[in-house]
mmCIF file of C-alpha atoms in Angstrom:
data_model
loop_
_atom_site.group_PDB
_atom_site.id
_atom_site.type_symbol
_atom_site.label_atom_id
_atom_site.label_comp_id
_atom_site.label_asym_id
_atom_site.label_seq_id
_atom_site.Cartn_x
_atom_site.Cartn_y
_atom_site.Cartn_z
ATOM 1 C CA MET A 16 -12.099 -26.332 11.805
ATOM 2 C CA SER A 17 -8.558 -27.156 10.683
ATOM 3 C CA THR A 18 -8.110 -28.678 7.247
ATOM 4 C CA SER A 19 -5.356 -30.205 5.159
ATOM 5 C CA THR A 20 -4.860 -26.826 3.514
ATOM 6 C CA GLY A 21 -4.045 -25.240 6.854
ATOM 7 C CA THR A 22 -6.967 -22.805 6.571
ATOM 8 C CA THR A 23 -9.545 -22.088 9.217
ATOM 9 C CA GLY A 24 -11.562 -19.745 7.039
ATOM 10 C CA PRO A 25 -15.101 -20.053 5.733
ATOM 11 C CA ARG A 26 -15.985 -23.399 4.179
ATOM 12 C CA VAL A 27 -16.995 -23.083 0.548
ATOM 13 C CA VAL A 28 -18.282 -25.738 -1.813
ATOM 14 C CA LEU A 29 -17.425 -24.751 -5.369
ATOM 15 C CA GLY A 30 -19.684 -26.610 -7.756
ATOM 16 C CA VAL A 31 -18.520 -26.748 -11.361
ATOM 17 C CA SER A 32 -20.874 -27.895 -14.083
ATOM 18 C CA GLY A 33 -20.083 -28.919 -17.631
ATOM 19 C CA GLY A 34 -19.524 -25.819 -19.734
ATOM 20 C CA ILE A 35 -16.565 -24.307 -21.532
ATOM 21 C CA ALA A 36 -16.426 -21.617 -18.819
ATOM 22 C CA ALA A 37 -15.277 -24.280 -16.325
ATOM 23 C CA TYR A 38 -11.698 -23.163 -16.963
ATOM 24 C CA LYS A 39 -12.543 -19.762 -15.427
ATOM 25 C CA ALA A 40 -13.517 -21.466 -12.189
ATOM 26 C CA CYS A 41 -9.819 -22.289 -11.697
ATOM 27 C CA GLU A 42 -9.086 -18.586 -11.240
ATOM 28 C CA LEU A 43 -12.072 -18.219 -8.911
ATOM 29 C CA LEU A 44 -10.823 -21.187 -6.874
ATOM 30 C CA ARG A 45 -7.340 -19.664 -6.644
ATOM 31 C CA ARG A 46 -8.748 -16.384 -5.336
ATOM 32 C CA LEU A 47 -10.838 -18.182 -2.736
ATOM 33 C CA THR A 48 -8.024 -20.364 -1.425
ATOM 34 C CA GLU A 49 -5.415 -17.591 -1.423
ATOM 35 C CA SER A 50 -7.734 -15.412 0.671
ATOM 36 C CA GLY A 51 -8.049 -18.123 3.341
ATOM 37 C CA HIS A 52 -11.225 -19.956 2.342
ATOM 38 C CA ASP A 53 -11.435 -23.732 2.777
ATOM 39 C CA VAL A 54 -12.769 -24.859 -0.604
ATOM 40 C CA ARG A 55 -14.080 -28.268 -1.635
ATOM 41 C CA VAL A 56 -14.596 -28.583 -5.373
ATOM 42 C CA VAL A 57 -17.518 -30.691 -6.588
ATOM 43 C CA PRO A 58 -17.381 -30.985 -10.382
ATOM 44 C CA THR A 59 -19.976 -32.797 -12.428
ATOM 45 C CA ALA A 60 -18.871 -35.623 -14.711
ATOM 46 C CA GLU A 61 -19.330 -33.272 -17.659
ATOM 47 C CA ALA A 62 -17.161 -30.598 -16.020
ATOM 48 C CA LEU A 63 -14.275 -33.060 -15.867
ATOM 49 C CA ARG A 64 -14.337 -33.197 -19.662
ATOM 50 C CA PHE A 65 -13.186 -29.556 -19.604
ATOM 51 C CA VAL A 66 -10.903 -29.415 -16.527
ATOM 52 C CA GLY A 67 -9.420 -32.547 -14.988
ATOM 53 C CA GLU A 68 -9.621 -33.732 -11.387
ATOM 54 C CA PRO A 69 -5.885 -33.171 -10.653
ATOM 55 C CA THR A 70 -6.266 -29.457 -11.362
ATOM 56 C CA TRP A 71 -9.085 -29.052 -8.857
ATOM 57 C CA ALA A 72 -7.229 -31.091 -6.229
ATOM 58 C CA ALA A 73 -4.000 -29.137 -6.665
ATOM 59 C CA LEU A 74 -5.676 -25.743 -6.471
ATOM 60 C CA SER A 75 -7.968 -26.594 -3.544
ATOM 61 C CA GLY A 76 -5.588 -28.755 -1.517
ATOM 62 C CA HIS A 77 -8.355 -31.347 -1.067
ATOM 63 C CA PRO A 78 -9.216 -34.612 -2.803
ATOM 64 C CA VAL A 79 -11.980 -34.156 -5.333
ATOM 65 C CA ARG A 80 -15.150 -36.209 -5.064
ATOM 66 C CA THR A 81 -17.339 -36.521 -8.105
ATOM 67 C CA ALA A 82 -19.830 -39.276 -7.283
ATOM 68 C CA VAL A 83 -22.299 -40.080 -4.523
ATOM 69 C CA PHE A 84 -20.797 -43.527 -3.933
ATOM 70 C CA GLU A 85 -17.216 -42.385 -3.326
ATOM 71 C CA ASP A 86 -16.097 -42.591 0.338
ATOM 72 C CA VAL A 87 -19.600 -43.676 1.319
ATOM 73 C CA ALA A 88 -18.688 -44.019 4.996
ATOM 74 C CA GLU A 89 -18.188 -40.243 5.168
ATOM 75 C CA VAL A 90 -21.622 -39.612 3.606
ATOM 76 C CA PRO A 91 -20.299 -36.845 1.314
ATOM 77 C CA HIS A 92 -23.649 -36.262 -0.392
ATOM 78 C CA VAL A 93 -24.980 -35.014 2.952
ATOM 79 C CA ARG A 94 -21.911 -33.740 4.788
ATOM 80 C CA LEU A 95 -20.639 -31.368 2.103
ATOM 81 C CA GLY A 96 -23.845 -29.324 2.091
ATOM 82 C CA GLN A 97 -24.353 -29.507 5.838
ATOM 83 C CA ASP A 98 -20.857 -28.260 6.650
ATOM 84 C CA ALA A 99 -20.625 -25.474 4.077
ATOM 85 C CA ASP A 100 -20.849 -21.761 4.801
ATOM 86 C CA LEU A 101 -21.466 -21.102 1.104
ATOM 87 C CA VAL A 102 -22.239 -23.165 -1.982
ATOM 88 C CA LEU A 103 -21.174 -21.428 -5.178
ATOM 89 C CA VAL A 104 -21.889 -23.021 -8.562
ATOM 90 C CA ALA A 105 -19.755 -21.497 -11.317
ATOM 91 C CA PRO A 106 -20.400 -22.079 -14.088
ATOM 92 C CA ALA A 107 -24.011 -23.153 -13.675
ATOM 93 C CA THR A 108 -25.283 -24.588 -16.953
ATOM 94 C CA ALA A 109 -28.906 -24.614 -18.045
ATOM 95 C CA ASN A 110 -28.966 -28.319 -17.172
ATOM 96 C CA THR A 111 -27.704 -27.723 -13.624
ATOM 97 C CA LEU A 112 -30.195 -24.876 -13.064
ATOM 98 C CA ALA A 113 -33.018 -27.133 -14.262
ATOM 99 C CA LYS A 114 -31.963 -29.968 -11.948
ATOM 100 C CA ALA A 115 -31.656 -27.623 -8.974
ATOM 101 C CA ALA A 116 -35.057 -26.050 -9.629
ATOM 102 C CA ALA A 117 -36.688 -29.477 -9.940
ATOM 103 C CA GLY A 118 -34.960 -30.822 -6.817
ATOM 104 C CA LEU A 119 -33.239 -33.635 -8.689
ATOM 105 C CA ALA A 120 -30.333 -35.397 -6.996
ATOM 106 C CA ASP A 121 -28.590 -37.587 -9.556
ATOM 107 C CA ASP A 122 -24.988 -36.623 -8.778
ATOM 108 C CA LEU A 123 -22.898 -35.304 -5.904
ATOM 109 C CA LEU A 124 -23.398 -31.623 -6.782
ATOM 110 C CA THR A 125 -27.195 -31.786 -6.901
ATOM 111 C CA ASN A 126 -27.242 -33.823 -3.670
ATOM 112 C CA THR A 127 -25.090 -31.131 -2.063
ATOM 113 C CA LEU A 128 -27.483 -28.419 -3.212
ATOM 114 C CA LEU A 129 -30.402 -30.220 -1.568
ATOM 115 C CA THR A 130 -28.625 -30.588 1.776
ATOM 116 C CA ALA A 131 -27.145 -27.082 1.932
ATOM 117 C CA ARG A 132 -28.622 -24.806 4.596
ATOM 118 C CA CYS A 133 -26.189 -21.986 3.853
ATOM 119 C CA PRO A 134 -26.400 -19.280 1.173
ATOM 120 C CA VAL A 135 -26.356 -20.702 -2.364
ATOM 121 C CA VAL A 136 -25.084 -18.705 -5.347
ATOM 122 C CA PHE A 137 -25.436 -19.725 -8.986
ATOM 123 C CA ALA A 138 -23.337 -18.073 -11.716
ATOM 124 C CA PRO A 139 -24.976 -19.153 -14.985
ATOM 125 C CA ALA A 140 -23.020 -19.513 -18.230
ATOM 126 C CA MET A 141 -24.597 -20.645 -21.496
ATOM 127 C CA HIS A 142 -25.519 -19.451 -24.951
ATOM 128 C CA THR A 143 -27.903 -16.502 -25.154
ATOM 129 C CA GLU A 144 -30.744 -18.579 -26.594
ATOM 130 C CA MET A 145 -30.520 -21.019 -23.697
ATOM 131 C CA TRP A 146 -30.447 -18.224 -21.109
ATOM 132 C CA GLU A 147 -33.471 -16.506 -22.689
ATOM 133 C CA HIS A 148 -35.521 -19.704 -23.089
ATOM 134 C CA PRO A 149 -38.742 -19.606 -21.025
ATOM 135 C CA ALA A 150 -37.783 -22.856 -19.272
ATOM 136 C CA THR A 151 -34.487 -21.401 -18.050
ATOM 137 C CA ARG A 152 -36.141 -18.150 -17.009
ATOM 138 C CA ALA A 153 -38.739 -20.108 -15.041
ATOM 139 C CA ASN A 154 -36.034 -22.184 -13.354
ATOM 140 C CA VAL A 155 -34.110 -19.058 -12.392
ATOM 141 C CA ALA A 156 -37.266 -17.484 -10.979
ATOM 142 C CA THR A 157 -37.931 -20.640 -8.944
ATOM 143 C CA LEU A 158 -34.416 -20.681 -7.490
ATOM 144 C CA ARG A 159 -34.578 -16.984 -6.621
ATOM 145 C CA ALA A 160 -37.965 -17.451 -4.969
ATOM 146 C CA ARG A 161 -36.373 -20.110 -2.744
ATOM 147 C CA GLY A 162 -33.693 -17.667 -1.635
ATOM 148 C CA ALA A 163 -30.804 -18.554 -3.939
ATOM 149 C CA LEU A 164 -28.768 -15.769 -5.484
ATOM 150 C CA VAL A 165 -28.653 -16.264 -9.256
ATOM 151 C CA VAL A 166 -26.136 -13.854 -10.735
ATOM 152 C CA GLU A 167 -27.046 -12.386 -14.107
ATOM 153 C CA PRO A 168 -24.576 -13.561 -16.762
ATOM 154 C CA ALA A 169 -22.365 -11.064 -18.556
ATOM 155 C CA SER A 170 -22.540 -10.123 -22.212
ATOM 156 C CA GLY A 171 -19.655 -10.765 -24.553
ATOM 157 C CA ARG A 172 -17.888 -13.438 -26.561
ATOM 158 C CA LEU A 173 -19.349 -16.920 -26.152
ATOM 159 C CA THR A 174 -18.246 -20.250 -27.624
ATOM 160 C CA GLY A 175 -17.091 -19.972 -31.220
ATOM 161 C CA ALA A 176 -17.937 -16.748 -32.999
ATOM 162 C CA ASP A 177 -21.128 -16.089 -31.044
ATOM 163 C CA THR A 178 -21.566 -13.064 -28.797
ATOM 164 C CA GLY A 179 -24.395 -12.099 -26.462
ATOM 165 C CA LYS A 180 -25.636 -12.471 -22.924
ATOM 166 C CA GLY A 181 -24.629 -15.715 -21.254
ATOM 167 C CA ARG A 182 -20.944 -15.258 -20.528
ATOM 168 C CA LEU A 183 -19.647 -16.204 -17.069
ATOM 169 C CA PRO A 184 -18.818 -13.000 -15.159
ATOM 170 C CA ASP A 185 -15.195 -12.232 -14.446
ATOM 171 C CA PRO A 186 -13.789 -14.533 -11.714
ATOM 172 C CA ALA A 187 -12.582 -11.513 -9.728
ATOM 173 C CA GLU A 188 -16.133 -10.195 -9.606
ATOM 174 C CA LEU A 189 -17.558 -13.602 -8.670
ATOM 175 C CA PHE A 190 -15.037 -13.685 -5.841
ATOM 176 C CA GLU A 191 -16.397 -10.327 -4.656
ATOM 177 C CA VAL A 192 -19.935 -11.776 -4.729
ATOM 178 C CA ALA A 193 -18.800 -14.745 -2.628
ATOM 179 C CA ARG A 194 -16.925 -12.510 -0.206
ATOM 180 C CA ARG A 195 -19.937 -10.221 0.106
ATOM 181 C CA VAL A 196 -22.355 -13.081 0.823
ATOM 182 C CA LEU A 197 -19.991 -14.687 3.330
ATOM 183 C CA ALA A 198 -19.429 -11.373 5.113
ATOM 184 C CA ARG A 199 -23.100 -11.422 6.065
ATOM 185 C CA GLY A 200 -24.349 -14.937 6.583
ATOM 186 C CA ASP A 201 -27.742 -13.403 7.312
ATOM 187 C CA LEU A 202 -27.640 -11.424 4.056
ATOM 188 C CA PRO A 203 -31.216 -10.273 3.601
ATOM 189 C CA ARG A 204 -33.114 -10.818 0.370
ATOM 190 C CA ASP A 205 -35.217 -7.735 1.026
ATOM 191 C CA LEU A 206 -34.535 -6.332 -2.460
ATOM 192 C CA ALA A 207 -35.607 -9.485 -4.306
ATOM 193 C CA GLY A 208 -37.845 -8.549 -7.201
ATOM 194 C CA ARG A 209 -36.875 -4.876 -6.933
ATOM 195 C CA ARG A 210 -35.217 -2.840 -9.671
ATOM 196 C CA VAL A 211 -32.701 -0.223 -8.595
ATOM 197 C CA VAL A 212 -30.459 2.313 -10.304
ATOM 198 C CA VAL A 213 -27.055 3.343 -8.936
ATOM 199 C CA SER A 214 -24.733 6.009 -10.313
ATOM 200 C CA ALA A 215 -20.978 5.916 -9.737
ATOM 201 C CA GLY A 216 -17.757 7.651 -10.657
ATOM 202 C CA GLY A 217 -17.086 11.242 -11.649
ATOM 203 C CA THR A 218 -18.262 13.107 -14.728
ATOM 204 C CA ARG A 219 -15.872 14.870 -17.096
ATOM 205 C CA GLU A 220 -16.716 18.096 -18.923
ATOM 206 C CA ALA A 221 -14.692 18.539 -22.102
ATOM 207 C CA LEU A 222 -12.732 21.758 -22.743
ATOM 208 C CA ASP A 223 -11.147 20.590 -25.991
ATOM 209 C CA PRO A 224 -10.205 17.197 -27.498
ATOM 210 C CA VAL A 225 -7.473 16.781 -24.879
ATOM 211 C CA ARG A 226 -8.579 18.477 -21.645
ATOM 212 C CA PHE A 227 -11.559 18.246 -19.358
ATOM 213 C CA LEU A 228 -12.854 19.446 -16.001
ATOM 214 C CA GLY A 229 -13.294 16.513 -13.618
ATOM 215 C CA ASN A 230 -13.097 15.331 -10.041
ATOM 216 C CA ARG A 231 -11.396 12.669 -7.939
ATOM 217 C CA SER A 232 -14.251 10.166 -7.613
ATOM 218 C CA SER A 233 -13.102 6.568 -8.178
ATOM 219 C CA GLY A 234 -16.535 4.946 -8.301
ATOM 220 C CA LEU A 235 -15.703 2.533 -5.464
ATOM 221 C CA GLN A 236 -18.682 3.540 -3.296
ATOM 222 C CA GLY A 237 -21.144 3.341 -6.163
ATOM 223 C CA TYR A 238 -19.826 -0.088 -7.157
ATOM 224 C CA ALA A 239 -20.130 -1.256 -3.542
ATOM 225 C CA LEU A 240 -23.743 -0.083 -3.534
ATOM 226 C CA ALA A 241 -24.437 -1.919 -6.793
ATOM 227 C CA ARG A 242 -22.814 -5.173 -5.654
ATOM 228 C CA THR A 243 -24.592 -5.100 -2.313
ATOM 229 C CA ALA A 244 -27.979 -4.465 -3.915
ATOM 230 C CA ALA A 245 -27.436 -7.388 -6.290
ATOM 231 C CA ALA A 246 -26.435 -9.646 -3.401
ATOM 232 C CA ARG A 247 -29.688 -8.678 -1.676
ATOM 233 C CA GLY A 248 -31.668 -9.751 -4.716
ATOM 234 C CA ALA A 249 -32.164 -6.573 -6.729
ATOM 235 C CA ARG A 250 -31.869 -6.151 -10.474
ATOM 236 C CA VAL A 251 -29.332 -3.368 -10.754
ATOM 237 C CA THR A 252 -28.524 -0.836 -13.450
ATOM 238 C CA LEU A 253 -25.205 0.887 -12.776
ATOM 239 C CA VAL A 254 -24.573 4.182 -14.575
ATOM 240 C CA ALA A 255 -20.804 4.614 -14.396
ATOM 241 C CA ALA A 256 -18.881 7.748 -15.319
ATOM 242 C CA ASN A 257 -15.195 7.325 -16.178
ATOM 243 C CA VAL A 258 -14.569 4.391 -13.834
ATOM 244 C CA ALA A 259 -11.506 2.156 -14.199
ATOM 245 C CA LEU A 260 -13.125 -0.833 -12.486
ATOM 246 C CA PRO A 261 -14.311 -4.174 -13.911
ATOM 247 C CA ASP A 262 -18.061 -4.518 -14.385
ATOM 248 C CA PRO A 263 -19.628 -6.046 -11.261
ATOM 249 C CA ALA A 264 -20.974 -9.557 -11.757
ATOM 250 C CA GLY A 265 -24.594 -9.759 -12.789
ATOM 251 C CA ILE A 266 -25.113 -5.996 -13.113
ATOM 252 C CA GLY A 267 -26.000 -4.018 -16.225
ATOM 253 C CA VAL A 268 -23.501 -1.187 -16.678
ATOM 254 C CA VAL A 269 -24.150 1.959 -18.718
ATOM 255 C CA ALA A 270 -20.933 3.898 -19.360
ATOM 256 C CA VAL A 271 -21.199 7.692 -19.556
ATOM 257 C CA GLU A 272 -18.791 10.626 -19.568
ATOM 258 C CA SER A 273 -20.406 14.021 -18.957
ATOM 259 C CA ALA A 274 -23.129 15.287 -16.640
ATOM 260 C CA GLU A 275 -25.507 15.525 -19.594
ATOM 261 C CA ASP A 276 -24.745 11.895 -20.474
ATOM 262 C CA MET A 277 -25.330 10.929 -16.842
ATOM 263 C CA ARG A 278 -28.640 12.791 -16.710
ATOM 264 C CA LYS A 279 -29.993 11.074 -19.812
ATOM 265 C CA ALA A 280 -28.900 7.591 -18.722
ATOM 266 C CA VAL A 281 -30.125 7.914 -15.125
ATOM 267 C CA LEU A 282 -33.518 9.363 -16.044
ATOM 268 C CA GLU A 283 -34.064 6.641 -18.657
ATOM 269 C CA ALA A 284 -33.054 3.894 -16.222
ATOM 270 C CA ALA A 285 -35.104 5.396 -13.386
ATOM 271 C CA GLN A 286 -38.249 5.273 -15.494
ATOM 272 C CA GLY A 287 -37.461 2.254 -17.637
ATOM 273 C CA PRO A 288 -39.594 0.505 -20.245
ATOM 274 C CA GLY A 289 -41.030 -1.825 -17.606
ATOM 275 C CA GLY A 290 -42.010 0.950 -15.197
ATOM 276 C CA ALA A 291 -40.249 3.081 -12.641
ATOM 277 C CA ALA A 292 -37.297 1.723 -10.673
ATOM 278 C CA ASP A 293 -37.978 1.101 -6.992
ATOM 279 C CA ALA A 294 -34.958 3.146 -5.907
ATOM 280 C CA VAL A 295 -32.324 5.429 -7.381
ATOM 281 C CA VAL A 296 -29.057 6.044 -5.510
ATOM 282 C CA MET A 297 -26.969 8.904 -6.880
ATOM 283 C CA ALA A 298 -23.495 8.094 -5.584
ATOM 284 C CA ALA A 299 -21.704 9.646 -8.583
ATOM 285 C CA ALA A 300 -19.826 12.928 -8.280
ATOM 286 C CA VAL A 301 -21.561 15.004 -10.937
ATOM 287 C CA ALA A 302 -19.834 18.216 -12.032
ATOM 288 C CA ASP A 303 -21.771 21.316 -11.019
ATOM 289 C CA PHE A 304 -20.386 23.307 -13.967
ATOM 290 C CA ARG A 305 -19.175 22.738 -17.520
ATOM 291 C CA PRO A 306 -17.331 24.981 -19.988
ATOM 292 C CA ALA A 307 -19.666 27.357 -21.815
ATOM 293 C CA GLY A 308 -18.028 26.438 -25.104
ATOM 294 C CA TYR A 309 -16.058 23.531 -26.559
ATOM 295 C CA ARG A 310 -12.979 24.075 -28.703
ATOM 296 C CA ASN A 311 -12.729 21.603 -31.598
ATOM 297 C CA SER A 312 -8.936 21.862 -31.572
ATOM 298 C CA LYS A 313 -6.473 21.841 -28.702
ATOM 299 C CA ILE A 314 -6.205 25.161 -26.871
ATOM 300 C CA LYS A 315 -2.677 26.410 -27.508
ATOM 301 C CA LYS A 316 -0.379 28.257 -25.145
ATOM 302 C CA GLU A 317 0.316 31.677 -26.631
ATOM 303 C CA PRO A 318 3.878 32.967 -26.086
ATOM 304 C CA GLY A 319 3.927 35.919 -23.714
ATOM 305 C CA ALA A 320 0.201 35.733 -23.027
ATOM 306 C CA GLY A 321 -1.601 34.360 -20.012
ATOM 307 C CA PRO A 322 -4.346 31.764 -20.287
ATOM 308 C CA ALA A 323 -7.714 32.968 -21.474
ATOM 309 C CA PRO A 324 -10.490 32.751 -18.861
ATOM 310 C CA ILE A 325 -12.761 29.739 -19.124
ATOM 311 C CA ALA A 326 -16.424 30.666 -18.930
ATOM 312 C CA LEU A 327 -18.576 28.118 -17.106
ATOM 313 C CA VAL A 328 -22.282 27.351 -17.148
ATOM 314 C CA GLN A 329 -24.261 25.317 -14.638
ATOM 315 C CA ASN A 330 -24.994 21.658 -15.275
ATOM 316 C CA PRO A 331 -28.469 20.210 -14.721
ATOM 317 C CA ASP A 332 -29.195 19.102 -11.155
ATOM 318 C CA ILE A 333 -29.946 15.416 -11.716
ATOM 319 C CA LEU A 334 -30.761 14.617 -8.078
ATOM 320 C CA ALA A 335 -33.230 17.500 -7.726
ATOM 321 C CA GLU A 336 -34.840 16.578 -11.050
ATOM 322 C CA LEU A 337 -35.246 12.966 -9.973
ATOM 323 C CA ALA A 338 -36.807 13.988 -6.673
ATOM 324 C CA ALA A 339 -39.202 16.460 -8.314
ATOM 325 C CA ARG A 340 -40.583 14.031 -10.899
ATOM 326 C CA PRO A 341 -43.826 12.145 -10.249
ATOM 327 C CA ARG A 342 -42.394 8.905 -8.865
ATOM 328 C CA GLY A 343 -44.960 7.165 -6.690
ATOM 329 C CA GLY A 344 -43.072 5.022 -4.201
ATOM 330 C CA GLN A 345 -39.642 5.377 -5.809
ATOM 331 C CA VAL A 346 -37.016 6.103 -3.137
ATOM 332 C CA VAL A 347 -34.359 8.620 -4.182
ATOM 333 C CA VAL A 348 -31.012 8.802 -2.375
ATOM 334 C CA GLY A 349 -28.381 11.484 -2.828
ATOM 335 C CA PHE A 350 -24.758 11.834 -1.761
ATOM 336 C CA ALA A 351 -23.182 15.035 -0.449
ATOM 337 C CA ALA A 352 -19.392 15.357 -0.442
ATOM 338 C CA GLU A 353 -18.496 18.179 1.948
ATOM 339 C CA THR A 354 -15.186 19.638 3.139
ATOM 340 C CA ASP A 355 -16.479 21.746 6.056
ATOM 341 C CA ASP A 356 -19.668 22.322 8.085
ATOM 342 C CA VAL A 357 -20.571 18.825 6.963
ATOM 343 C CA LEU A 358 -23.818 18.361 8.872
ATOM 344 C CA ALA A 359 -25.160 21.882 8.339
ATOM 345 C CA ASN A 360 -24.415 21.768 4.628
ATOM 346 C CA GLY A 361 -25.940 18.297 4.426
ATOM 347 C CA ARG A 362 -29.195 19.374 6.038
ATOM 348 C CA ALA A 363 -29.442 22.364 3.720
ATOM 349 C CA LYS A 364 -28.800 20.166 0.708
ATOM 350 C CA LEU A 365 -31.415 17.611 1.793
ATOM 351 C CA ALA A 366 -34.048 20.365 1.997
ATOM 352 C CA ARG A 367 -32.961 21.877 -1.297
ATOM 353 C CA LYS A 368 -32.789 18.658 -3.309
ATOM 354 C CA GLY A 369 -36.012 17.042 -2.080
ATOM 355 C CA CYS A 370 -34.627 13.490 -1.977
ATOM 356 C CA ASP A 371 -35.675 10.901 0.623
ATOM 357 C CA LEU A 372 -32.208 10.171 2.022
ATOM 358 C CA LEU A 373 -28.916 12.032 1.823
ATOM 359 C CA VAL A 374 -25.583 10.363 2.564
ATOM 360 C CA VAL A 375 -23.225 13.064 3.820
ATOM 361 C CA ASN A 376 -19.497 12.412 4.010
ATOM 362 C CA ARG A 377 -16.401 14.514 4.493
ATOM 363 C CA VAL A 378 -13.972 14.523 1.593
ATOM 364 C CA GLY A 379 -10.454 15.844 1.202
ATOM 365 C CA ALA A 380 -6.848 14.731 1.016
ATOM 366 C CA ASP A 381 -6.678 10.998 1.817
ATOM 367 C CA LEU A 382 -10.399 10.937 2.628
ATOM 368 C CA THR A 383 -13.066 8.945 0.776
ATOM 369 C CA PHE A 384 -11.971 9.331 -2.854
ATOM 370 C CA GLY A 385 -10.087 6.264 -4.060
ATOM 371 C CA ARG A 386 -10.030 4.670 -0.605
ATOM 372 C CA PRO A 387 -11.637 1.343 0.323
ATOM 373 C CA ASP A 388 -13.222 2.832 3.459
ATOM 374 C CA ASN A 389 -15.741 5.558 4.173
ATOM 375 C CA GLU A 390 -17.778 7.098 6.975
ATOM 376 C CA ALA A 391 -20.966 9.093 6.727
ATOM 377 C CA VAL A 392 -24.076 10.503 8.338
ATOM 378 C CA ILE A 393 -27.329 9.624 6.570
ATOM 379 C CA LEU A 394 -30.089 12.214 6.829
ATOM 380 C CA ALA A 395 -33.752 11.417 6.181
ATOM 381 C CA ALA A 396 -36.439 13.724 4.839
ATOM 382 C CA ASP A 397 -39.153 11.957 6.865
ATOM 383 C CA GLY A 398 -37.761 13.269 10.152
ATOM 384 C CA ALA A 399 -36.026 10.090 11.271
ATOM 385 C CA ALA A 400 -32.947 10.581 13.417
ATOM 386 C CA PRO A 401 -29.643 10.818 11.511
ATOM 387 C CA THR A 402 -27.875 7.480 11.020
ATOM 388 C CA GLU A 403 -24.164 7.634 11.780
ATOM 389 C CA VAL A 404 -21.996 5.105 9.973
ATOM 390 C CA PRO A 405 -18.483 4.826 11.461
ATOM 391 C CA ARG A 406 -15.443 4.467 9.248
ATOM 392 C CA GLY A 407 -15.315 1.034 7.689
ATOM 393 C CA ALA A 408 -15.483 -0.789 4.386
ATOM 394 C CA LYS A 409 -17.564 0.898 1.710
ATOM 395 C CA GLU A 410 -19.679 -2.274 1.531
ATOM 396 C CA ALA A 411 -20.679 -1.671 5.159
ATOM 397 C CA LEU A 412 -21.934 1.818 4.326
ATOM 398 C CA ALA A 413 -23.722 0.382 1.286
ATOM 399 C CA ASP A 414 -25.552 -2.127 3.484
ATOM 400 C CA VAL A 415 -26.755 0.624 5.819
ATOM 401 C CA VAL A 416 -28.002 2.657 2.847
ATOM 402 C CA TRP A 417 -29.968 -0.323 1.513
ATOM 403 C CA ASP A 418 -31.338 -1.068 5.007
ATOM 404 C CA LEU A 419 -32.788 2.441 5.077
ATOM 405 C CA VAL A 420 -34.048 2.233 1.497
ATOM 406 C CA ALA A 421 -35.715 -1.153 2.073
ATOM 407 C CA ALA A 422 -37.552 0.226 5.096
ATOM 408 C CA ARG A 423 -39.037 2.944 2.892
ATOM 409 C CA LEU A 424 -40.051 0.828 -0.102
ATOM 410 C CA ALA A 425 -43.718 0.234 -0.685
ATOM 411 C CA PRO A 426 -44.833 -3.395 -0.508
ATOM 412 C CA PRO A 427 -45.086 -4.827 -4.035
ATOM 413 C CA GLY A 428 -48.414 -3.620 -5.362
ATOM 414 C CA GLY A 429 -49.083 -1.693 -2.145
ATOM 415 C CA SER A 430 -49.121 1.930 -1.116
ATOM 416 C CA CYS A 431 -45.803 3.673 -0.570
ATOM 417 C CA PRO A 432 -44.614 4.662 2.900
ATOM 418 C CA GLU A 433 -44.771 8.280 3.976
ATOM 419 C CA GLY A 434 -41.676 10.206 2.994
ATOM 420 C CA ALA A 435 -40.973 8.176 -0.151
ATOM 421 C CA ARG A 436 -43.762 9.436 -2.365
ATOM 422 C CA GLY A 437 -42.403 12.296 -4.396
ATOM 423 C CA PRO A 438 -44.845 14.657 -6.100
ATOM 424 C CA ALA A 439 -48.195 13.202 -7.010
ATOM 425 C CA ALA A 440 -48.694 12.108 -10.581
ATOM 426 C CA PRO A 441 -50.749 14.571 -12.589
#
């Protein structure tokens, strides 16, 4: 479909409700339009008190409708939802969430939500007390049960001097959510109600206050896994080691540095105060070794003398420890970065680690680390044939991983499938 903006890309309705975070939706709109999306902005009357209609029209390239009775002959309250490939509400206030959950239709945005047959994403923004109120939590649960994706708000500075959970996620990350949902119009919600843990990045093992032993992992694959799981409905904890990436929208991030830090954070998240996570995916590059000792001051270069040898000791094997713990139906996935004999080394590692799935990929110069693409072979401990994933976007590999994980998850409250049991509880 050709539009006045000259785009033929996916058709997005950007709903904007009346909160101070409405100004951030301008940046989200810019990212959508500049990447070829055809965006129609539907602000509420309250939203226009924060950002005016001319701004939305200029950034979208379309006239802005705000009321059901504008241009009645075109039936906008029906057509906008019917024609959309995605409806994204950002920010979504507590009031808008309540109206959507109750099925109210007292303005153009709520009418559009009722007529939409495409994916619907809500990005809530409100004060912490409003987000945590039982009424809001119930409304969010209702919307998720109907198939909507409700992104968890971020934590940080709110209106005035207040801080806490309720901040609208970064527009760049909301754009990634929209792009991810649009990339798969049939995006499954097979992880709805599940809790998963993903590790990402590369650990650093300190030598002295200045130097460390590390690796080249960028965290891109782990972040793709976290975003994809969230888009499929999961509650995600991301344990990130030394990653220079913005926090993904709606995902709890635990920042760590060393392998010991990673071990503590992953094991705590995998068990969790509310019970064990349904799946743990160890995509981080965890250092196998660390210096035997730490120097409190910088190691100096001695004139005329060569460097002193650095003694190393082995780090804990987090993946093997996860797999060996009593875990019921928890599915554990490992990653193997190999430079040669990729498949043989992968099979040996799968047997040695005891995880349910192992994602094996070749690494090296200009391969995998820091790149937006990846390829892999996924091996399964239950005897299933290897799954080959051709080179493509890291989100594509992430989707295949979650497809395989979802197939091995026990039904809620049911018995776990064979091959995803782990040792029996004592």
